[in-house]
C-alpha cells in the first residue's frame, strides 16, 4: 500500500518519506512540498487529499500539516 501511495504522490512532485513505526497495520507517510503562498499550499493539500480519498477510500487516513 505504501508503494501505491508513493507512486500516486509522484504526480504531485512531493518528497515522500515512510516514517512508520513498528505496528504493521499502520503506516505514517510524510510528504513535503514548496508553495509560494498559503493559498497555494491549501489548494495543493486539497488536491492531494482528494486524490487519496479517490484512490484509497478503503483506508482510514488523517492528514496533519505544518506550514513553515
mmCIF file of C-alpha atoms in Angstrom:
data_model
loop_
_atom_site.group_PDB
_atom_site.id
_atom_site.type_symbol
_atom_site.label_atom_id
_atom_site.label_comp_id
_atom_site.label_asym_id
_atom_site.label_seq_id
_atom_site.Cartn_x
_atom_site.Cartn_y
_atom_site.Cartn_z
ATOM 1 C CA UNK A 1 0.000 0.000 0.000
ATOM 2 C CA UNK A 2 2.775 2.450 0.882
ATOM 3 C CA UNK A 3 4.337 1.964 -2.534
ATOM 4 C CA UNK A 4 0.988 2.632 -4.226
ATOM 5 C CA UNK A 5 0.560 5.878 -2.307
ATOM 6 C CA UNK A 6 4.129 6.834 -3.089
ATOM 7 C CA UNK A 7 3.528 6.251 -6.812
ATOM 8 C CA UNK A 8 0.359 8.353 -6.802
ATOM 9 C CA UNK A 9 2.111 11.193 -4.958
ATOM 10 C CA UNK A 10 4.824 11.325 -7.644
ATOM 11 C CA UNK A 11 2.336 13.173 -9.847
ATOM 12 C CA UNK A 12 2.329 15.988 -7.279
ATOM 13 C CA UNK A 13 6.108 16.416 -7.264
ATOM 14 C CA UNK A 14 6.417 15.973 -3.496
ATOM 15 C CA UNK A 15 9.163 14.397 -1.414
ATOM 16 C CA UNK A 16 7.817 11.277 0.299
ATOM 17 C CA UNK A 17 9.211 9.537 3.385
ATOM 18 C CA UNK A 18 7.830 6.461 5.168
ATOM 19 C CA UNK A 19 8.081 7.317 8.872
ATOM 20 C CA UNK A 20 6.105 4.300 10.119
ATOM 21 C CA UNK A 21 6.580 2.754 13.497
ATOM 22 C CA UNK A 22 6.718 -0.944 14.308
ATOM 23 C CA UNK A 23 2.982 -1.673 14.138
ATOM 24 C CA UNK A 24 2.475 -3.449 10.815
ATOM 25 C CA UNK A 25 -1.144 -2.401 10.265
ATOM 26 C CA UNK A 26 -0.435 1.309 10.500
ATOM 27 C CA UNK A 27 1.795 3.492 8.412
ATOM 28 C CA UNK A 28 2.886 7.083 8.622
ATOM 29 C CA UNK A 29 3.955 8.871 5.496
ATOM 30 C CA UNK A 30 5.430 12.343 5.478
ATOM 31 C CA UNK A 31 5.472 14.414 2.336
ATOM 32 C CA UNK A 32 6.941 17.830 1.719
ATOM 33 C CA UNK A 33 6.313 20.394 -0.979
ATOM 34 C CA UNK A 34 7.084 24.022 -1.635
ATOM 35 C CA UNK A 35 4.475 26.670 -2.271
ATOM 36 C CA UNK A 36 4.733 30.380 -2.953
ATOM 37 C CA UNK A 37 1.912 31.305 -0.566
ATOM 38 C CA UNK A 38 -0.611 29.998 1.951
ATOM 39 C CA UNK A 39 -3.471 29.834 -0.550
ATOM 40 C CA UNK A 40 -1.399 27.788 -2.988
ATOM 41 C CA UNK A 41 -0.398 25.400 -0.201
ATOM 42 C CA UNK A 42 -4.035 24.953 0.861
ATOM 43 C CA UNK A 43 -5.136 24.232 -2.714
ATOM 44 C CA UNK A 44 -2.301 21.731 -3.177
ATOM 45 C CA UNK A 45 -3.170 19.955 0.083
ATOM 46 C CA UNK A 46 -6.804 19.763 -1.045
ATOM 47 C CA UNK A 47 -5.806 18.169 -4.358
ATOM 48 C CA UNK A 48 -3.661 15.610 -2.551
ATOM 49 C CA UNK A 49 -6.427 14.827 -0.058
ATOM 50 C CA UNK A 50 -8.983 14.332 -2.856
ATOM 51 C CA UNK A 51 -6.588 12.008 -4.687
ATOM 52 C CA UNK A 52 -6.091 9.942 -1.526
ATOM 53 C CA UNK A 53 -9.860 9.728 -0.948
ATOM 54 C CA UNK A 54 -10.474 8.767 -4.570
ATOM 55 C CA UNK A 55 -7.733 6.128 -4.849
ATOM 56 C CA UNK A 56 -7.525 4.772 -1.306
ATOM 57 C CA UNK A 57 -11.068 5.147 0.042
ATOM 58 C CA UNK A 58 -10.937 1.733 1.722
ATOM 59 C CA UNK A 59 -8.286 3.015 4.160
ATOM 60 C CA UNK A 60 -8.654 5.415 7.054
ATOM 61 C CA UNK A 61 -6.230 8.311 6.987
ATOM 62 C CA UNK A 62 -5.673 11.573 8.801
ATOM 63 C CA UNK A 63 -3.807 14.467 7.284
ATOM 64 C CA UNK A 64 -1.838 16.772 9.501
ATOM 65 C CA UNK A 65 0.128 19.649 8.114
ATOM 66 C CA UNK A 66 2.526 22.337 9.149
ATOM 67 C CA UNK A 67 3.467 25.476 7.267
ATOM 68 C CA UNK A 68 6.938 26.852 7.713
#
